[in-house]
Coordinates of C-alpha atoms in Angstrom, one line a residue:
M333 CA 40.5 6.9 12.4
Q334 CA 42.8 8.5 14.9
N335 CA 45.1 5.6 14.6
L336 CA 45.4 6.1 10.9
K337 CA 46.1 9.8 11.5
L338 CA 48.8 9.0 14.0
I339 CA 50.4 6.4 11.6
L340 CA 50.4 8.9 8.8
L341 CA 51.9 11.6 11.0
A342 CA 54.6 9.2 12.1
A343 CA 55.3 8.2 8.5
F344 CA 55.6 11.8 7.5
F345 CA 58.1 12.6 10.2
L346 CA 60.2 9.5 9.3
L347 CA 60.2 10.5 5.6
S348 CA 61.2 14.0 6.4
E349 CA 64.1 12.8 8.5
A350 CA 65.1 10.4 5.7
F351 CA 65.8 13.2 3.2
A352 CA 67.9 15.4 5.4
V353 CA 71.0 15.0 7.6
R354 CA 71.6 17.0 10.6
I355 CA 74.9 18.9 10.9
S356 CA 76.8 20.1 14.0
Y357 CA 79.8 22.3 14.2
W358 CA 82.6 21.8 16.9
A359 CA 85.7 23.8 17.8
Y360 CA 88.1 23.2 20.8
D361 CA 88.6 25.9 23.4
K362 CA 91.8 25.1 25.4
T363 CA 90.7 27.1 28.5
G364 CA 87.0 26.1 28.6
G365 CA 85.2 23.8 30.9
L366 CA 84.7 23.8 34.7
Q367 CA 88.3 23.1 35.5
K368 CA 89.6 25.2 32.6
K369 CA 91.3 22.2 31.0
G370 CA 89.5 22.7 27.7
K371 CA 86.3 21.6 26.0
Y372 CA 84.6 21.6 22.7
E373 CA 82.2 24.4 21.8
Q374 CA 79.3 23.1 19.8
K375 CA 76.6 24.5 17.6
N376 CA 73.8 22.6 15.9
G377 CA 73.6 23.7 12.3
G378 CA 70.3 22.5 11.2
E379 CA 70.0 20.1 8.2
I380 CA 71.5 19.6 4.8
P381 CA 69.9 17.6 2.0
D382 CA 70.7 13.9 2.2
D383 CA 72.3 13.9 -1.3
K384 CA 74.9 16.5 -0.2
E385 CA 76.2 14.4 2.7
D386 CA 79.1 12.7 0.9
Y387 CA 79.9 15.9 -1.0
L388 CA 80.4 17.8 2.3
I389 CA 82.4 15.1 4.0
Q390 CA 84.7 14.7 1.0
N391 CA 85.2 18.3 0.2
I392 CA 85.3 20.3 3.5
G393 CA 89.0 19.9 3.8
T394 CA 89.6 21.3 0.3
W395 CA 87.2 24.2 0.8
S396 CA 88.9 25.2 4.1
N397 CA 92.5 24.5 3.1
H398 CA 92.3 21.6 5.6
A399 CA 91.3 23.8 8.5
Y400 CA 88.2 21.6 9.1
T401 CA 87.3 18.0 8.9
A402 CA 83.9 16.3 8.7
E403 CA 82.6 12.9 9.7
K404 CA 79.3 11.1 10.2
T405 CA 78.5 9.8 13.7
V406 CA 76.5 6.8 14.6
R407 CA 73.4 8.9 15.2
N408 CA 73.4 10.1 11.5
I409 CA 74.8 13.5 12.4
I410 CA 77.6 15.1 10.4
V411 CA 80.1 16.7 12.7
V412 CA 82.3 19.5 11.2
K413 CA 85.4 20.1 13.5
A414 CA 88.0 22.8 13.4
V415 CA 91.5 21.2 13.3
D416 CA 93.1 24.1 15.2
K417 CA 92.4 24.6 18.9
T418 CA 91.8 28.1 20.2
Q419 CA 92.7 29.8 23.5
T420 CA 89.3 31.3 24.1
K421 CA 85.6 30.6 23.8
S422 CA 85.2 33.5 21.4
G423 CA 87.9 32.0 19.2
A424 CA 86.1 28.7 19.1
T425 CA 82.8 30.5 18.3
H426 CA 84.6 32.4 15.4
L427 CA 85.8 29.0 14.0
I428 CA 82.3 27.6 14.2
Q429 CA 80.9 30.7 12.4
V430 CA 83.6 30.3 9.7
A431 CA 82.8 26.6 9.3
E432 CA 79.1 27.3 9.0
S433 CA 79.7 30.0 6.4
L434 CA 81.8 27.6 4.4
V435 CA 79.2 24.9 4.4
R436 CA 76.4 27.3 3.5
Q437 CA 78.5 28.8 0.7
H438 CA 78.9 25.4 -0.9
I439 CA 75.6 23.8 0.1
P440 CA 72.9 26.4 0.3
K441 CA 69.8 25.8 2.4
E442 CA 66.9 24.6 0.3
K443 CA 63.6 26.3 0.6
K444 CA 60.6 24.3 1.7
T445 CA 58.2 23.3 -1.0
E446 CA 55.5 25.6 0.3
E447 CA 57.9 28.6 0.2
K448 CA 58.8 27.8 -3.4
S449 CA 55.2 27.6 -4.5
E450 CA 54.4 30.9 -2.7
G451 CA 57.3 32.6 -4.4
K452 CA 56.0 31.5 -7.8
K453 CA 52.6 32.9 -7.0
T454 CA 54.1 36.2 -6.0
E455 CA 56.1 36.4 -9.3
E456 CA 53.1 35.6 -11.3
K457 CA 51.2 38.4 -9.7
S458 CA 54.0 40.9 -10.2
E459 CA 54.3 39.9 -13.8
G460 CA 50.6 40.3 -14.3
K461 CA 50.8 44.0 -13.0
K462 CA 53.5 44.8 -15.5
D463 CA 51.2 44.3 -18.5

């Protein structure tokens, strides 16, 4: 019985990963790193729906006036990179925030199924009180 539960749990995790793609944002800081020779600042941006993957990769340049590029890595992660390099870490952080904002503007986060059903219950209750 425990083996069955373990198998079902593993299948659930595999299926949940299959319908979402992880996204990461990168921007280059020319003065970063231990030797101050520069390094990429990175931020994990969560996930986007699997069906929006190609849409993001093909359109990020248009949305940003070619200030950002996007590519998919071997590990199934979409990396959104700033084309321009900045002089400071705060500049790189700002570029990452802009990229994240652009992506969220065009690909909003989807609510989990439970949150959607709870929202419907709340709406039904509030509509019932109006009568």
